[in-house]
CSV table of C-alpha atoms in Angstrom, one decimal:
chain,number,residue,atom,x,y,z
B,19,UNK,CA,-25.5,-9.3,24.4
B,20,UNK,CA,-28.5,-7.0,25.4
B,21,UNK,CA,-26.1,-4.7,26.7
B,22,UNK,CA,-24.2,-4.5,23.9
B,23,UNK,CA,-27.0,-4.1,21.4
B,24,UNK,CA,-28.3,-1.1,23.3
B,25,UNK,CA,-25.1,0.4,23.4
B,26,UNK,CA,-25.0,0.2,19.2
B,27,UNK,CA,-29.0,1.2,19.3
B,28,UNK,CA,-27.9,4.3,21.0
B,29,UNK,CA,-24.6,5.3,19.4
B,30,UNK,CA,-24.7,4.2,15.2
B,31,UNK,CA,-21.5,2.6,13.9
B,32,UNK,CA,-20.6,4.9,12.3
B,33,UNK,CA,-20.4,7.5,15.6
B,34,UNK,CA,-18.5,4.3,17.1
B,35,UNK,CA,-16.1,4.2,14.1
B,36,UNK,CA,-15.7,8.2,13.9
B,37,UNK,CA,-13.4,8.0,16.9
B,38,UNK,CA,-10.6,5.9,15.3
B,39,UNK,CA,-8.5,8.6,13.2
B,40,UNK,CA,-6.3,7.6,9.8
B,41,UNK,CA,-7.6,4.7,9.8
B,42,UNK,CA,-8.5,2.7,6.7
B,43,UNK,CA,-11.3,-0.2,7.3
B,44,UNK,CA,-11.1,-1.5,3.9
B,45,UNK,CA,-8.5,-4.1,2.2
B,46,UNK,CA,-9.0,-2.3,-1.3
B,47,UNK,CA,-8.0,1.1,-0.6
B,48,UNK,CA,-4.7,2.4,-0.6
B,49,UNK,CA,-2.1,5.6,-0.5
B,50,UNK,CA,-4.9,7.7,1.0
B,51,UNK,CA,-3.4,11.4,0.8
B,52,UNK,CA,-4.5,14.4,2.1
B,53,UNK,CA,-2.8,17.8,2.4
B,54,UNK,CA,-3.0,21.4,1.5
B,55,UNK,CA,-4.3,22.3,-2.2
B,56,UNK,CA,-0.7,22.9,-4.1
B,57,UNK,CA,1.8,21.6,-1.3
B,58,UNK,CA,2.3,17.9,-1.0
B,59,UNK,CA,4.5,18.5,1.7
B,60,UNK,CA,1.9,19.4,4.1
B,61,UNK,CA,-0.3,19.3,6.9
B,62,UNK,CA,-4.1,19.0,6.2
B,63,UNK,CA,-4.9,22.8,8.3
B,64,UNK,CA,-7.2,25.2,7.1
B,65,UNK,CA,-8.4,28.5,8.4
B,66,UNK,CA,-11.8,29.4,9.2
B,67,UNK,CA,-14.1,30.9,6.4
B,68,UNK,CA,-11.4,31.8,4.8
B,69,UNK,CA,-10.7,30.2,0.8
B,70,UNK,CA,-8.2,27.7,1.8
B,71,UNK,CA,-8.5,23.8,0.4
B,72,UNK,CA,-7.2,20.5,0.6
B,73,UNK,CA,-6.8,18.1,-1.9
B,74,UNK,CA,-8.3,14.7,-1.3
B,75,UNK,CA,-6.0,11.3,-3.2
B,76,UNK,CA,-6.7,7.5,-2.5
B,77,UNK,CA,-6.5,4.5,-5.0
B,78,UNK,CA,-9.0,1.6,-5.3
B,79,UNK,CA,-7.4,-1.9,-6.2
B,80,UNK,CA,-10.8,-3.2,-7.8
B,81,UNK,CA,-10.4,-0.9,-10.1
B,82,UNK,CA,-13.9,-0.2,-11.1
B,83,UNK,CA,-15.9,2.6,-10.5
B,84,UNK,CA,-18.2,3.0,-7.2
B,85,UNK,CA,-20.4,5.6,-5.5
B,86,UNK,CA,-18.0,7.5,-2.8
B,87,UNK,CA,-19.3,10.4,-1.0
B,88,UNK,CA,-17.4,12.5,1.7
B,89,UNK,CA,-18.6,14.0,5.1
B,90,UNK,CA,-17.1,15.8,8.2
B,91,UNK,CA,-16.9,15.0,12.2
B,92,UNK,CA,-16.5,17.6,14.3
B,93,UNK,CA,-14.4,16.7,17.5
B,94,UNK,CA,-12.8,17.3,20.6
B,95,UNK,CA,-9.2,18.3,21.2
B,96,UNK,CA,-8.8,14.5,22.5
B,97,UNK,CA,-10.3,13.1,19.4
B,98,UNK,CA,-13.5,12.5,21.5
B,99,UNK,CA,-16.7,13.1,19.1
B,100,UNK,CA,-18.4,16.4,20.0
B,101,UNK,CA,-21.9,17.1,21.3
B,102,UNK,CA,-23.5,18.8,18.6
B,103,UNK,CA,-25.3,17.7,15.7
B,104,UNK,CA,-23.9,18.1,11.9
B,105,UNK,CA,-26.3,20.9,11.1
B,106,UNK,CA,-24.4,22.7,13.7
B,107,UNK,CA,-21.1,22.4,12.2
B,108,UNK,CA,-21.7,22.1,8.5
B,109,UNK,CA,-23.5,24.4,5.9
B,110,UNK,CA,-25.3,22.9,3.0
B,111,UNK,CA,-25.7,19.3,2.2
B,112,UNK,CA,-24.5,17.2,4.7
B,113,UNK,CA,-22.3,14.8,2.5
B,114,UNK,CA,-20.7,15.5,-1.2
B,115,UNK,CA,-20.2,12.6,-3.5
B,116,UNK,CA,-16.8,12.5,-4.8
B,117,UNK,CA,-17.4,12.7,-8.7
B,118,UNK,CA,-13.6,13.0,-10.1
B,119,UNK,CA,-12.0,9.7,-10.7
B,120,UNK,CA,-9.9,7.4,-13.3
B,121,UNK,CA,-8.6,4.4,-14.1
B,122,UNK,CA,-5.0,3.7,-13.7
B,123,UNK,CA,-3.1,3.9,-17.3
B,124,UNK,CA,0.1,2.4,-18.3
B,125,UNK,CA,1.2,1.1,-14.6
B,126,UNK,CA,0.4,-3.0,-14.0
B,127,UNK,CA,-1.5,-3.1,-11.2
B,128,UNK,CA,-4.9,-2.0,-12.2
B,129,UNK,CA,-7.2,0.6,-9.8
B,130,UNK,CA,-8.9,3.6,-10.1
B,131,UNK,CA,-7.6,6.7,-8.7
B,132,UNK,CA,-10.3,8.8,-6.7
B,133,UNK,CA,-10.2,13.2,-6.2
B,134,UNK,CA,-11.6,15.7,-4.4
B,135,UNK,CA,-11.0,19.5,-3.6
B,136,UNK,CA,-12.2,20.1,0.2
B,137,UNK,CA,-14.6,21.8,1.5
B,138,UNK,CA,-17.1,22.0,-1.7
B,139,UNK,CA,-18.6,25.1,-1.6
B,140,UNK,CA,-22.3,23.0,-0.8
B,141,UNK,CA,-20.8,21.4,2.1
B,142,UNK,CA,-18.6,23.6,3.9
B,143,UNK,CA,-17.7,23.3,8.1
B,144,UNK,CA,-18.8,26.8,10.1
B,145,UNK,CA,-16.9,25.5,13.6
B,146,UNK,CA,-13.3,25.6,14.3
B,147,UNK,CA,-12.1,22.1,15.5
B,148,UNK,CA,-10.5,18.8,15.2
B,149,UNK,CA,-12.2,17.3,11.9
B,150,UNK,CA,-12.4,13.6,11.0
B,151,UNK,CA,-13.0,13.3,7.0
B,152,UNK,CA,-15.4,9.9,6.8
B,153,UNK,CA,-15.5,8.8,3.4
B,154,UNK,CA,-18.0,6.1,3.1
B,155,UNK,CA,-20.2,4.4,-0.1
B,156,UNK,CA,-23.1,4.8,-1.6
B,157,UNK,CA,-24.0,7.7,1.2
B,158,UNK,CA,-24.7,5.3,3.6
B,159,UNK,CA,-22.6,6.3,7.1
B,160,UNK,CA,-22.3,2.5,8.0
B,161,UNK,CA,-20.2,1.8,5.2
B,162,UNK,CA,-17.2,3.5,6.4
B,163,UNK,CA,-14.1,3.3,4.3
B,164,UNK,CA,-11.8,5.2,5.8
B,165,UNK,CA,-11.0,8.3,8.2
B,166,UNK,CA,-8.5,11.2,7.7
B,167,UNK,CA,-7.9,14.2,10.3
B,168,UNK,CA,-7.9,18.0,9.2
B,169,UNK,CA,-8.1,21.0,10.9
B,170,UNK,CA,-9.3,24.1,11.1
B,171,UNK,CA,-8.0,27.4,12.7
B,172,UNK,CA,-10.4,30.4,14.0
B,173,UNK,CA,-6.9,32.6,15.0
B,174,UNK,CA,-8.3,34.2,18.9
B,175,UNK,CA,-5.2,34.0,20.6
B,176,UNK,CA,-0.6,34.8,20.0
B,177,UNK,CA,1.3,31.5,20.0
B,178,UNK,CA,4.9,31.8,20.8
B,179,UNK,CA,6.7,29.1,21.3
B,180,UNK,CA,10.8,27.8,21.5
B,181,UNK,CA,12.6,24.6,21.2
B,182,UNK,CA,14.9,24.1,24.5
B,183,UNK,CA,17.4,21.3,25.8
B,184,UNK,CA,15.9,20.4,28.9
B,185,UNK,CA,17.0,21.2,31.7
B,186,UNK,CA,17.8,17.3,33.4
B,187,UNK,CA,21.1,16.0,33.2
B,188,UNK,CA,19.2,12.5,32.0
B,189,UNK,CA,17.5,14.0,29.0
B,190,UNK,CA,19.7,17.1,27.7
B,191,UNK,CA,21.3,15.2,24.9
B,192,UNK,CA,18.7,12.8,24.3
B,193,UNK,CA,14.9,15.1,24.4
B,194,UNK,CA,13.7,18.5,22.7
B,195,UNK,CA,11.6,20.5,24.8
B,196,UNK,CA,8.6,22.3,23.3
B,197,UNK,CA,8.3,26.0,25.4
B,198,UNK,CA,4.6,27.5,24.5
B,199,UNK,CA,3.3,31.0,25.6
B,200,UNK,CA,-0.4,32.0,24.3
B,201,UNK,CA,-1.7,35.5,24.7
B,202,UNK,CA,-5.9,35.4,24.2
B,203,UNK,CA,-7.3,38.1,22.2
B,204,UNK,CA,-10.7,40.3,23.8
B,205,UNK,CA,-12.9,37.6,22.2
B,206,UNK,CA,-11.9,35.1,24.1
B,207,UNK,CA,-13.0,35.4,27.8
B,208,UNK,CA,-11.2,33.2,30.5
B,209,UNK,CA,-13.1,32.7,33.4
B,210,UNK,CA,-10.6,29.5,34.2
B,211,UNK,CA,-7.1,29.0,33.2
B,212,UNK,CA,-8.0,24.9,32.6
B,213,UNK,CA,-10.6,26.4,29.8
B,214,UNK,CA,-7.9,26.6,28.0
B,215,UNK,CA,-5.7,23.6,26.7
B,216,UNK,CA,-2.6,23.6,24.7
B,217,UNK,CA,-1.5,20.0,22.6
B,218,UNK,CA,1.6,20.0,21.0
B,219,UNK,CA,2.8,17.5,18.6
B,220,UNK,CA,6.0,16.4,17.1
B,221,UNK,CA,5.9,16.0,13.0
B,222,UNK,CA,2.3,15.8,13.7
B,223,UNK,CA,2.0,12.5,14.8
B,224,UNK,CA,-0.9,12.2,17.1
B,225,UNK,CA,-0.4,8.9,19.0
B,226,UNK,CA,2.5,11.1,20.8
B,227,UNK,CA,0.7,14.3,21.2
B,228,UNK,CA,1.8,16.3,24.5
B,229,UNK,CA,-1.5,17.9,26.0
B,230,UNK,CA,-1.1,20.7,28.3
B,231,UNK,CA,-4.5,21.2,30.4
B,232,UNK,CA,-2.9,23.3,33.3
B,233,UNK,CA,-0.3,26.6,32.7
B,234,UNK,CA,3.0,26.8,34.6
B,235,UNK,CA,2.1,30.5,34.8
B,236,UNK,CA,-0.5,32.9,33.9
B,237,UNK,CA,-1.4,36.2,34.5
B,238,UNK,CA,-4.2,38.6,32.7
B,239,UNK,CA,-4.3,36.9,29.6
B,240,UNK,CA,-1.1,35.8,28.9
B,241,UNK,CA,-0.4,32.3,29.6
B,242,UNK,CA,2.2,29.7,29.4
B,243,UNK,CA,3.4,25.6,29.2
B,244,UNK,CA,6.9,24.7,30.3
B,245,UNK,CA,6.5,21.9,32.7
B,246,UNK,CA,8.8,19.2,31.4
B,247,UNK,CA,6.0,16.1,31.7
B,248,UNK,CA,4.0,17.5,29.0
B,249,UNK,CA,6.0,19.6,26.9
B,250,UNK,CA,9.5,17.2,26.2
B,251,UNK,CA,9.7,14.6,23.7
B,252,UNK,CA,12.4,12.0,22.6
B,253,UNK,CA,14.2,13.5,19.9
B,254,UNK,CA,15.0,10.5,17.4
B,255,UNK,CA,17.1,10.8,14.7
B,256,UNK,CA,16.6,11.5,11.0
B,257,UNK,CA,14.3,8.9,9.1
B,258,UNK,CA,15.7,6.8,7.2
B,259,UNK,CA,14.2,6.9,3.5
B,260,UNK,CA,13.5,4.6,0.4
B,261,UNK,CA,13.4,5.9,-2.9
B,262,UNK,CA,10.4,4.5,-5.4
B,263,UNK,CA,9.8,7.5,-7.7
B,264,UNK,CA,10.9,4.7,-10.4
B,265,UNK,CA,10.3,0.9,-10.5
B,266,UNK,CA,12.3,0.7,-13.8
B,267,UNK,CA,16.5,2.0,-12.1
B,268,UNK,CA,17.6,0.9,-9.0
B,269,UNK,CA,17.6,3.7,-6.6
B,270,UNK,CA,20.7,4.0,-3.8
B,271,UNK,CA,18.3,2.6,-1.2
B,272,UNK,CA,17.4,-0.7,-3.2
B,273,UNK,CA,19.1,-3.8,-2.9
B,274,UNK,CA,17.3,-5.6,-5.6
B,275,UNK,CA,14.2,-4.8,-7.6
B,276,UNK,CA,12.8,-7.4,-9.7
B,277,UNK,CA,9.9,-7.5,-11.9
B,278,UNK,CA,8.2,-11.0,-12.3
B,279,UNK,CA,6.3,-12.6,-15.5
B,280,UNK,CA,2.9,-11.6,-13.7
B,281,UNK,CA,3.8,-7.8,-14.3
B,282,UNK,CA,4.1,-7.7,-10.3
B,283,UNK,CA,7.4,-5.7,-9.0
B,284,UNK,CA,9.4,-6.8,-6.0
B,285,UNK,CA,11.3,-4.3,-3.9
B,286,UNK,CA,14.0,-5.2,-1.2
B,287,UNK,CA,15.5,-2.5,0.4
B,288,UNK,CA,18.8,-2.4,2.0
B,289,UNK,CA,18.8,-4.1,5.2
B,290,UNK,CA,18.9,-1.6,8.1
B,291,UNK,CA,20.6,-1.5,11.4
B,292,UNK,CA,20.4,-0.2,14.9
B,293,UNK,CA,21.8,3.3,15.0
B,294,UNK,CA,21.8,4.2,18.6
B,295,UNK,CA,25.5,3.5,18.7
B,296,UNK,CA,26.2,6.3,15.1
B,297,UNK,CA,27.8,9.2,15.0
B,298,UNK,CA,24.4,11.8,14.5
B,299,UNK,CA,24.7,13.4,10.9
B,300,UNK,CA,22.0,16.1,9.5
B,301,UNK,CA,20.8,15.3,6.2
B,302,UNK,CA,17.5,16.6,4.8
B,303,UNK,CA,14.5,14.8,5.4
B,304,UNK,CA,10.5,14.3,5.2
B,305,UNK,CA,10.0,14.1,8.4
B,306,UNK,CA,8.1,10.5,8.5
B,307,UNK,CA,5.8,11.3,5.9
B,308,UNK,CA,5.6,9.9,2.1
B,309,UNK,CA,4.7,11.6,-1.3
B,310,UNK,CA,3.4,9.8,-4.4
B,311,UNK,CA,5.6,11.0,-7.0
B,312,UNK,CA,6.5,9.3,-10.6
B,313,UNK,CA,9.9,10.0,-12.3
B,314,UNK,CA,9.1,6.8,-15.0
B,315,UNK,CA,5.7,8.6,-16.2
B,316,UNK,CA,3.6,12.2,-16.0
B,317,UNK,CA,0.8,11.9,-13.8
B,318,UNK,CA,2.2,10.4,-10.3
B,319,UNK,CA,-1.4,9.7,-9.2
B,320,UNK,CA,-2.8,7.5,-12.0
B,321,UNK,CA,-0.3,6.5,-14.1
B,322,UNK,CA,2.5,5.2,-10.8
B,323,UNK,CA,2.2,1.6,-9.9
B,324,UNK,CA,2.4,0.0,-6.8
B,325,UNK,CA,5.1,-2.3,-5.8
B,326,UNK,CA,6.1,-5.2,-2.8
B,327,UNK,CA,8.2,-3.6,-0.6
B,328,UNK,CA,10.4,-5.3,1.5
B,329,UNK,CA,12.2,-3.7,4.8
B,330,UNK,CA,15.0,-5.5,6.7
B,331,UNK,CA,16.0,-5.0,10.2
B,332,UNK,CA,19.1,-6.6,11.8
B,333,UNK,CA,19.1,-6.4,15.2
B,334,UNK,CA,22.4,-6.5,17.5
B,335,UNK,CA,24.1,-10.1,17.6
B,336,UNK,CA,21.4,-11.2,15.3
B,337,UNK,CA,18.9,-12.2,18.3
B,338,UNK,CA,15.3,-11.2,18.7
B,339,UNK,CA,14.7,-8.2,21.1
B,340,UNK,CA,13.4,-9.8,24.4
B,341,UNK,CA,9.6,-9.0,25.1
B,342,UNK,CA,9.6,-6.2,22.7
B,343,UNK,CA,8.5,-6.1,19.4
B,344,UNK,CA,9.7,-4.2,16.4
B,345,UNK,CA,7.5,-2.0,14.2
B,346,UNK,CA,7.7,0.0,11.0
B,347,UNK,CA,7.0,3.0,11.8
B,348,UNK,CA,5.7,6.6,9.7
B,349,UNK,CA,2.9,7.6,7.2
B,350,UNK,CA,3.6,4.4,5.2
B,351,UNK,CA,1.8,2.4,8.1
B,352,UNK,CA,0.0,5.4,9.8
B,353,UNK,CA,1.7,5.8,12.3
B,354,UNK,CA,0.2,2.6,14.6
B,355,UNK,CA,1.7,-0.5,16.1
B,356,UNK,CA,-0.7,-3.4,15.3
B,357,UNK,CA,-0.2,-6.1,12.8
B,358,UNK,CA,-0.4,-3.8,9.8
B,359,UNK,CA,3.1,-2.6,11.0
B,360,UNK,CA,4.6,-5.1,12.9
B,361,UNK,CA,7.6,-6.6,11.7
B,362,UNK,CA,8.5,-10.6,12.1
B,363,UNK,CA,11.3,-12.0,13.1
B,364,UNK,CA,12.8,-14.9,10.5
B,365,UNK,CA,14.9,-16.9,13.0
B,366,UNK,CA,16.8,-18.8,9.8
B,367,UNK,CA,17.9,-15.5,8.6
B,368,UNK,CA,18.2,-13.3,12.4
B,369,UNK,CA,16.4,-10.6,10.7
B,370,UNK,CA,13.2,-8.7,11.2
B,371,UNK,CA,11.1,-8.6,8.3
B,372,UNK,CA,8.2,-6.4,6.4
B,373,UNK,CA,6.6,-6.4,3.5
B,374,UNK,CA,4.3,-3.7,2.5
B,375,UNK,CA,2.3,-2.9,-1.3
B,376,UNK,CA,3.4,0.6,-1.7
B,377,UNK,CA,2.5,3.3,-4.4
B,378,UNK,CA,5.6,4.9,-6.7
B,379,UNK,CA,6.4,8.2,-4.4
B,380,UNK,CA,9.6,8.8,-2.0
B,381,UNK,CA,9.0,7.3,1.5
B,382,UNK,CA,10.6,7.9,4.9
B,383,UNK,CA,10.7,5.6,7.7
B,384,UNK,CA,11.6,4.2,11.4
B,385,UNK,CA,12.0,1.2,13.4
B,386,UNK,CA,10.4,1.6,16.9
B,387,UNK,CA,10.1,-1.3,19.6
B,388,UNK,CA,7.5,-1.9,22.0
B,389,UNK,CA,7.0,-3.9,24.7
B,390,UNK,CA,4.4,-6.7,24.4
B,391,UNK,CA,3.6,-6.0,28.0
B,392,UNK,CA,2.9,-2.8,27.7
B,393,UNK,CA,1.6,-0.7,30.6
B,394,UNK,CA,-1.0,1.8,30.2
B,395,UNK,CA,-0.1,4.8,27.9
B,396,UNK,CA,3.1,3.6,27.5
B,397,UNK,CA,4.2,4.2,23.7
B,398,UNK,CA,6.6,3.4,21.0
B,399,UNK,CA,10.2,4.1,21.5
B,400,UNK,CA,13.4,5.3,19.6
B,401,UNK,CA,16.2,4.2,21.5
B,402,UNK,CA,16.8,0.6,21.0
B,403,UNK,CA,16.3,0.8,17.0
B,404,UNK,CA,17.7,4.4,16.1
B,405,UNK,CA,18.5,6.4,19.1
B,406,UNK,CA,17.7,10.1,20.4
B,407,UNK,CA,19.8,12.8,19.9
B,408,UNK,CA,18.9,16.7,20.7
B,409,UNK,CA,20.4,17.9,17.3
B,410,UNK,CA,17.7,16.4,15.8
B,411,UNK,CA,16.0,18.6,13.0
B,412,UNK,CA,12.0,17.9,14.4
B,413,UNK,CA,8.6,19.9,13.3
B,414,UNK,CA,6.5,20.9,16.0
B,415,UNK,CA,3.4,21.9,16.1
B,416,UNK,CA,1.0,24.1,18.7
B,417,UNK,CA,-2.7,23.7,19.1
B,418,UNK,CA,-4.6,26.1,21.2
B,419,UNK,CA,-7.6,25.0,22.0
B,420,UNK,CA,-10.5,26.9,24.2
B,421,UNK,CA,-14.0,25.9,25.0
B,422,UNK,CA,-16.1,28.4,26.2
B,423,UNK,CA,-18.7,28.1,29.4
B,424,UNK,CA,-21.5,26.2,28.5
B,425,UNK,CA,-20.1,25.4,25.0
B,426,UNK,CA,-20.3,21.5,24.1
B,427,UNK,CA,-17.2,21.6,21.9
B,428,UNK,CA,-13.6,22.4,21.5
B,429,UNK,CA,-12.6,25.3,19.5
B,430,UNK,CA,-9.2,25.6,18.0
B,431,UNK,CA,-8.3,28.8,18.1
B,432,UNK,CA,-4.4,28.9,18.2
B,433,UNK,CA,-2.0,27.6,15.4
B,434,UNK,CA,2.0,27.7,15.1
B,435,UNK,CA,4.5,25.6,14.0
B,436,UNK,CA,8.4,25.8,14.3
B,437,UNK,CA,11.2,23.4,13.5
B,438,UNK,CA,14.3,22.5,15.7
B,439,UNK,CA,17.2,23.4,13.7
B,440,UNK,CA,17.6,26.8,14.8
B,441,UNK,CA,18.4,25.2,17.7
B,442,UNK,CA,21.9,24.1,16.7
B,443,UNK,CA,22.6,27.4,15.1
């Protein structure tokens, strides 16, 4: 216990719970969004001192009114918590109380829906970086509420990057390979190829990122990432979706939707099956993520209700995988594989089932399976529950980041992002 207790004295909680990412720590808060100001389609980037913002969404189910203020954490490429303080990263006041919020109006379920444009001009980040957003009450850093990542861009180095087949016979119809070459800019002075590292992720889901620490080739200062470990991923298949913009019509993907005398609304969805064995068909998707959106009412952020989703998953011969697990996989669940997303198995009905309280908005979704014993850095996987297939439209995106000698963080200094579909053209 001493040991322990030192270890806290040393590092606060909230330093310890800075390193866990999209994570939400409390049971009341829900359909935490964050994205670019205007575009609710997109990835939380922004470019250094430059006028970009993002716009801050999440819902409180005790719908009253409490003191929520905002900070940022500077980190590594890795995620790791960087060695400097917050003066050295943040101009003016080191946390912003989030002032615009209000109560939910006309939907059933009560909360209050909280706002913020980021950065406020008093509280504005100076480094380019991985950035945790900690938004915590009554600005006290213990009382964490939840994380969101964000970053921002200081643009020192030419990303050029293409989508291959790979070149093995196992994974050519089955992986998308990510080719990357970065040329630095005078500003940025290599003195070793490694001070460079280059992660690349697939419709930005981090638990999956690819990091590159090492070129396959490099001369002057043009370098470049094509070894097949770290830059080929499995290529899936298109997620599947659910439709909730309205809880008053059915939508194609619902097989019932009932509203109960307790003004709580029940949502089954169609049951789903494997699809390893389909045909592969393009049709237009999200790319895992959701968007709150409201077709019954005007304002899809206060005035959507929430709903109890059900998802069904019938495995092959109605049996139970054998020591894997299924999870529900995308935004809707952040991405993770604990019991937040882990899907049961009903042995009376031969189905896998999950039932999550989601927000009116369109959804996408996956089935992944792991196995429950799992070997270090082994991950999630497609091909038992949907299969891979190399014609799969994917998002990819490059991050360059450099840290210069003697520097204690990462920079980020290299942005692109390209899609696979011109791959089939």
């Amino acid at each position: 216990m001493k040991k322990i207790f030192s270890f806290l004295m040393l590092f606060p909680v909230s330093s310890v719970f800075a390193q866990i990412p999209d994570h939400v720590y409390k049971p009341n808060i829900h359909s935490v969004k964050l994205f670019r100001a205007g575009d609710i389609y997109s990835y939380p980037v922004l470019q250094l001192n430059s006028t970009d913002q993002l716009e801050l969404y999440f819902d409180d189910l005790d719908a009253d009114f409490k003191n929520y203020y905002y900070t940022y954490q500077l980190c590594n490429a890795d995620w790791s918590v960087a060695n400097l303080q917050p003066f050295d990263y943040i101009r003016g006041f080191q946390t912003t109380r989030i002032n615009t919020y209000r109560s939910s109006s006309i939907a059933f379920t009560r909360y209050t829906n909280y706002q913020a444009v980021i950065p406020d001009r008093n509280c504005i980040p100076t480094h380019s970086g991985n950035y945790l957003l900690k938004v915590f009450l009554n600005s006290d850093t213990s009382q964490l509420v939840f994380t969101k990542r964000f970053l921002i861009v200081d643009s020192k180095t030419s990303v050029a990057a293409q989508i291959l087949q790979p070149m093995s016979g196992q994974l050519f119809r089955t992986h998308q390979k990510v080719q990357v070459g970065v040329s630095t800019k005078p500003q940025v002075n290599i003195f070793n190829p490694q001070d460079l590292k280059v992660v690349i992720l697939q419709n930005n889901i981090w638990p999956t990122a690819l990091y590159n620490s090492r070129p396959s080739i490099f001369r002057g200062n043009y370098f470049e990432y094509y070894d097949d470990a770290t830059t080929t991923f499995e290529a899936g298949k298109e997620w599947r979706w659910i439709d909730l913009r309205s809880l008053r019509l059915m939508s194609d993907r619902m097989q019932k939707l009932i509203p109960d005398s307790n003004n709580q609304v029940y949502v089954f969805v169609k049951p789903d099956g494997e699809r390893k064995q389909q045909s592969y068909i393009y049709y237009r998707d999200l790319d895992g993520i959701y968007t709150i959106e409201n077709t019954d009412n005007t304002n899809p952020y206060w005035q959507s209700d929430y709903a109890h989703v059900t998802f069904t998953f019938v495995p092959p011969g109605n049996r139970a995988y054998e020591g894997k697990s299924v999870y529900l996989f995308g935004e809707l669940t952040n991405y993770s594989q604990d019991t937040s997303s882990k899907m049961e198995f009903d042995p009376e009905k031969e189905v896998y089932q999950k039932t999550l309280f989601l927000k009116q908005g369109y959804y996408n979704y996956a089935y992944v399976t792991l196995a429950d014993n799992k070997k270090a850095g082994e991950t999630y996987a497609f091909e038992n529950t949907e299969g891979n297939y190399s014609e799969t439209e994917n998002n990819y995106t490059v991050l360059v980041y450099f840290r210069p000698f003697g520097a204690r963080a990462d920079e980020l200094v290299g942005y692109a992002s390209l899609n696979s579909l011109p791959m089939k053209q």
